C-alpha cells in the first residue's frame, strides 16, 4: 500500500478515537448544565410582595414582604426593571427571614435590594420561598 493510503487510515482512526473520548465528555457537560430559570411569581404560596419602592435617602429598592400561615419562612425576593425577564438577564436578589408566623396573623418584613438607577421603575417579586413548620413546645400545653 502507498504511504498516502496509510495516512488516510491513520487520520480516520484518530478522528474516531477523538470522538470516542470527547463525545461522552461533551454530553456529560451538556447534561449537567444549570436548568433554565423559571420566572418568579409575585405571590408564592402564602408569601407575597406588598410593595416595591425606592428609598429616597439610599436609592436602594425596598420590597415589603408579607407571610401568612404557620411556621418560619425564608424568602428570596427578586428585583428587576420589568416584570418579564429578558433572555440571559440576571436579576438582583435578596433573602428575607420571617420567623414565627402564626395562623390568622400576617407577619411583615422588608427586603433591601441594590442601588437603583434614576428614572427606572423597579419590579419586585418572590423568586423562591422555603417554609419550615413551627416546632412543638416540649411538655405539651
PDB file of C-alpha atoms in Angstrom:
ATOM      1  CA  UNK A   1       0.000   0.000   0.000  1.00  0.00           C
ATOM      2  CA  UNK A   2       1.081   3.501  -0.622  1.00  0.00           C
ATOM      3  CA  UNK A   3       2.022   5.936   2.153  1.00  0.00           C
ATOM      4  CA  UNK A   4      -0.937   8.197   1.255  1.00  0.00           C
ATOM      5  CA  UNK A   5      -3.419   5.382   1.890  1.00  0.00           C
ATOM      6  CA  UNK A   6      -1.904   4.666   5.335  1.00  0.00           C
ATOM      7  CA  UNK A   7      -2.099   8.359   6.232  1.00  0.00           C
ATOM      8  CA  UNK A   8      -5.804   8.360   5.392  1.00  0.00           C
ATOM      9  CA  UNK A   9      -6.406   5.359   7.642  1.00  0.00           C
ATOM     10  CA  UNK A  10      -4.384   6.992  10.411  1.00  0.00           C
ATOM     11  CA  UNK A  11      -6.384  10.244  10.207  1.00  0.00           C
ATOM     12  CA  UNK A  12      -9.634   8.277  10.243  1.00  0.00           C
ATOM     13  CA  UNK A  13      -8.592   6.287  13.322  1.00  0.00           C
ATOM     14  CA  UNK A  14      -7.506   9.444  15.147  1.00  0.00           C
ATOM     15  CA  UNK A  15     -10.856  11.117  14.421  1.00  0.00           C
ATOM     16  CA  UNK A  16     -12.712   8.039  15.660  1.00  0.00           C
ATOM     17  CA  UNK A  17     -10.594   7.918  18.839  1.00  0.00           C
ATOM     18  CA  UNK A  18     -11.241  11.621  19.442  1.00  0.00           C
ATOM     19  CA  UNK A  19     -14.992  11.096  19.100  1.00  0.00           C
ATOM     20  CA  UNK A  20     -14.909   8.142  21.486  1.00  0.00           C
ATOM     21  CA  UNK A  21     -13.050  10.187  24.105  1.00  0.00           C
ATOM     22  CA  UNK A  22     -14.600  13.638  23.774  1.00  0.00           C
ATOM     23  CA  UNK A  23     -18.222  12.885  22.821  1.00  0.00           C
ATOM     24  CA  UNK A  24     -19.112  11.381  26.244  1.00  0.00           C
ATOM     25  CA  UNK A  25     -17.330  14.254  27.967  1.00  0.00           C
ATOM     26  CA  UNK A  26     -19.274  16.791  25.903  1.00  0.00           C
ATOM     27  CA  UNK A  27     -22.565  15.022  26.618  1.00  0.00           C
ATOM     28  CA  UNK A  28     -21.778  14.962  30.350  1.00  0.00           C
ATOM     29  CA  UNK A  29     -21.042  18.693  30.425  1.00  0.00           C
ATOM     30  CA  UNK A  30     -24.175  19.459  28.398  1.00  0.00           C
ATOM     31  CA  UNK A  31     -26.432  17.286  30.590  1.00  0.00           C
ATOM     32  CA  UNK A  32     -25.100  18.654  33.877  1.00  0.00           C
ATOM     33  CA  UNK A  33     -25.706  22.304  32.978  1.00  0.00           C
ATOM     34  CA  UNK A  34     -27.966  24.522  35.064  1.00  0.00           C
ATOM     35  CA  UNK A  35     -31.679  24.218  34.302  1.00  0.00           C
ATOM     36  CA  UNK A  36     -33.389  27.182  32.719  1.00  0.00           C
ATOM     37  CA  UNK A  37     -34.559  29.597  35.407  1.00  0.00           C
ATOM     38  CA  UNK A  38     -38.286  29.758  35.891  1.00  0.00           C
ATOM     39  CA  UNK A  39     -39.863  33.157  36.041  1.00  0.00           C
ATOM     40  CA  UNK A  40     -40.770  34.163  39.586  1.00  0.00           C
ATOM     41  CA  UNK A  41     -44.309  34.872  40.640  1.00  0.00           C
ATOM     42  CA  UNK A  42     -45.499  37.844  42.643  1.00  0.00           C
ATOM     43  CA  UNK A  43     -47.013  35.502  45.231  1.00  0.00           C
ATOM     44  CA  UNK A  44     -45.557  32.114  46.136  1.00  0.00           C
ATOM     45  CA  UNK A  45     -47.786  30.060  48.430  1.00  0.00           C
ATOM     46  CA  UNK A  46     -48.624  32.184  51.419  1.00  0.00           C
ATOM     47  CA  UNK A  47     -45.899  34.775  50.822  1.00  0.00           C
ATOM     48  CA  UNK A  48     -46.378  37.882  48.718  1.00  0.00           C
ATOM     49  CA  UNK A  49     -44.731  41.189  47.912  1.00  0.00           C
ATOM     50  CA  UNK A  50     -46.891  44.021  49.229  1.00  0.00           C
ATOM     51  CA  UNK A  51     -44.872  46.961  47.945  1.00  0.00           C
ATOM     52  CA  UNK A  52     -41.877  47.949  45.860  1.00  0.00           C
ATOM     53  CA  UNK A  53     -40.330  51.375  46.325  1.00  0.00           C
ATOM     54  CA  UNK A  54     -37.055  53.245  46.130  1.00  0.00           C
ATOM     55  CA  UNK A  55     -35.719  54.604  49.407  1.00  0.00           C
ATOM     56  CA  UNK A  56     -35.051  58.316  48.763  1.00  0.00           C
ATOM     57  CA  UNK A  57     -32.021  58.521  51.080  1.00  0.00           C
ATOM     58  CA  UNK A  58     -30.069  55.466  49.889  1.00  0.00           C
ATOM     59  CA  UNK A  59     -31.600  54.997  46.377  1.00  0.00           C
ATOM     60  CA  UNK A  60     -31.948  51.284  47.202  1.00  0.00           C
ATOM     61  CA  UNK A  61     -35.017  49.260  46.265  1.00  0.00           C
ATOM     62  CA  UNK A  62     -37.124  48.190  49.237  1.00  0.00           C
ATOM     63  CA  UNK A  63     -39.742  45.443  48.894  1.00  0.00           C
ATOM     64  CA  UNK A  64     -42.404  44.841  51.520  1.00  0.00           C
ATOM     65  CA  UNK A  65     -42.956  41.116  52.098  1.00  0.00           C
ATOM     66  CA  UNK A  66     -45.901  39.535  53.928  1.00  0.00           C
ATOM     67  CA  UNK A  67     -46.254  35.919  55.083  1.00  0.00           C
ATOM     68  CA  UNK A  68     -49.394  34.205  56.330  1.00  0.00           C
ATOM     69  CA  UNK A  69     -49.984  30.699  57.594  1.00  0.00           C
ATOM     70  CA  UNK A  70     -47.804  28.982  60.168  1.00  0.00           C
ATOM     71  CA  UNK A  71     -44.082  28.406  60.512  1.00  0.00           C
ATOM     72  CA  UNK A  72     -40.938  30.261  59.583  1.00  0.00           C
ATOM     73  CA  UNK A  73     -40.164  31.488  56.077  1.00  0.00           C
ATOM     74  CA  UNK A  74     -37.011  32.276  54.135  1.00  0.00           C
ATOM     75  CA  UNK A  75     -37.981  34.265  51.048  1.00  0.00           C
ATOM     76  CA  UNK A  76     -35.843  35.140  48.032  1.00  0.00           C
ATOM     77  CA  UNK A  77     -37.018  38.457  46.600  1.00  0.00           C
ATOM     78  CA  UNK A  78     -36.006  39.398  43.064  1.00  0.00           C
ATOM     79  CA  UNK A  79     -35.514  42.931  41.736  1.00  0.00           C
ATOM     80  CA  UNK A  80     -35.756  43.760  38.025  1.00  0.00           C
ATOM     81  CA  UNK A  81     -36.537  46.731  35.803  1.00  0.00           C
ATOM     82  CA  UNK A  82     -39.528  44.929  34.203  1.00  0.00           C
ATOM     83  CA  UNK A  83     -41.949  42.170  35.152  1.00  0.00           C
ATOM     84  CA  UNK A  84     -40.882  39.766  32.388  1.00  0.00           C
ATOM     85  CA  UNK A  85     -37.211  38.734  32.461  1.00  0.00           C
ATOM     86  CA  UNK A  86     -35.224  39.176  29.285  1.00  0.00           C
ATOM     87  CA  UNK A  87     -33.163  36.327  27.819  1.00  0.00           C
ATOM     88  CA  UNK A  88     -29.906  35.829  29.700  1.00  0.00           C
ATOM     89  CA  UNK A  89     -30.611  38.658  32.160  1.00  0.00           C
ATOM     90  CA  UNK A  90     -29.560  38.083  35.763  1.00  0.00           C
ATOM     91  CA  UNK A  91     -31.619  39.798  38.434  1.00  0.00           C
ATOM     92  CA  UNK A  92     -30.573  41.124  41.821  1.00  0.00           C
ATOM     93  CA  UNK A  93     -31.880  39.057  44.723  1.00  0.00           C
ATOM     94  CA  UNK A  94     -32.191  39.431  48.473  1.00  0.00           C
ATOM     95  CA  UNK A  95     -33.043  36.972  51.248  1.00  0.00           C
ATOM     96  CA  UNK A  96     -35.593  37.781  53.950  1.00  0.00           C
ATOM     97  CA  UNK A  97     -36.280  35.695  57.038  1.00  0.00           C
ATOM     98  CA  UNK A  98     -39.770  35.843  58.560  1.00  0.00           C
ATOM     99  CA  UNK A  99     -39.763  33.674  61.708  1.00  0.00           C
ATOM    100  CA  UNK A 100     -42.670  32.629  63.898  1.00  0.00           C
ATOM    101  CA  UNK A 101     -45.683  33.216  61.665  1.00  0.00           C
ATOM    102  CA  UNK A 102     -48.902  32.147  63.398  1.00  0.00           C
ATOM    103  CA  UNK A 103     -52.286  31.421  61.793  1.00  0.00           C
ATOM    104  CA  UNK A 104     -54.509  34.462  61.363  1.00  0.00           C
ATOM    105  CA  UNK A 105     -51.723  36.970  61.964  1.00  0.00           C
ATOM    106  CA  UNK A 106     -49.688  38.020  58.930  1.00  0.00           C
ATOM    107  CA  UNK A 107     -46.045  38.899  59.577  1.00  0.00           C
ATOM    108  CA  UNK A 108     -44.246  41.533  57.546  1.00  0.00           C
ATOM    109  CA  UNK A 109     -40.632  42.277  56.694  1.00  0.00           C
ATOM    110  CA  UNK A 110     -38.651  44.270  54.147  1.00  0.00           C
ATOM    111  CA  UNK A 111     -36.120  43.105  51.576  1.00  0.00           C
ATOM    112  CA  UNK A 112     -33.390  45.604  50.752  1.00  0.00           C
ATOM    113  CA  UNK A 113     -32.214  45.460  47.150  1.00  0.00           C
ATOM    114  CA  UNK A 114     -29.488  47.152  45.118  1.00  0.00           C
ATOM    115  CA  UNK A 115     -28.971  50.847  44.463  1.00  0.00           C
ATOM    116  CA  UNK A 116     -31.465  51.614  41.695  1.00  0.00           C
ATOM    117  CA  UNK A 117     -30.711  53.805  38.649  1.00  0.00           C
ATOM    118  CA  UNK A 118     -32.652  57.056  38.325  1.00  0.00           C
ATOM    119  CA  UNK A 119     -35.681  57.259  36.009  1.00  0.00           C
ATOM    120  CA  UNK A 120     -36.213  53.475  36.139  1.00  0.00           C
ATOM    121  CA  UNK A 121     -39.183  51.876  37.883  1.00  0.00           C
ATOM    122  CA  UNK A 122     -38.277  48.697  39.801  1.00  0.00           C
ATOM    123  CA  UNK A 123     -40.239  45.448  39.798  1.00  0.00           C
ATOM    124  CA  UNK A 124     -40.117  43.260  42.932  1.00  0.00           C
ATOM    125  CA  UNK A 125     -41.308  39.664  43.126  1.00  0.00           C
ATOM    126  CA  UNK A 126     -40.973  36.420  45.066  1.00  0.00           C
ATOM    127  CA  UNK A 127     -38.426  34.167  43.365  1.00  0.00           C
ATOM    128  CA  UNK A 128     -38.390  31.332  45.903  1.00  0.00           C
ATOM    129  CA  UNK A 129     -39.866  30.507  49.316  1.00  0.00           C
ATOM    130  CA  UNK A 130     -38.818  27.942  51.908  1.00  0.00           C
ATOM    131  CA  UNK A 131     -41.115  27.242  54.854  1.00  0.00           C
ATOM    132  CA  UNK A 132     -40.343  25.254  57.974  1.00  0.00           C
ATOM    133  CA  UNK A 133     -43.015  24.094  60.403  1.00  0.00           C
ATOM    134  CA  UNK A 134     -43.127  25.596  63.873  1.00  0.00           C
ATOM    135  CA  UNK A 135     -41.568  23.225  66.389  1.00  0.00           C
ATOM    136  CA  UNK A 136     -43.874  21.810  69.062  1.00  0.00           C
ATOM    137  CA  UNK A 137     -43.148  23.045  72.573  1.00  0.00           C
ATOM    138  CA  UNK A 138     -41.789  20.362  74.924  1.00  0.00           C
ATOM    139  CA  UNK A 139     -44.023  19.340  77.807  1.00  0.00           C
ATOM    140  CA  UNK A 140     -47.278  19.863  75.889  1.00  0.00           C
ATOM    141  CA  UNK A 141     -49.604  22.699  76.601  1.00  0.00           C
TER     142      UNK A 141
END
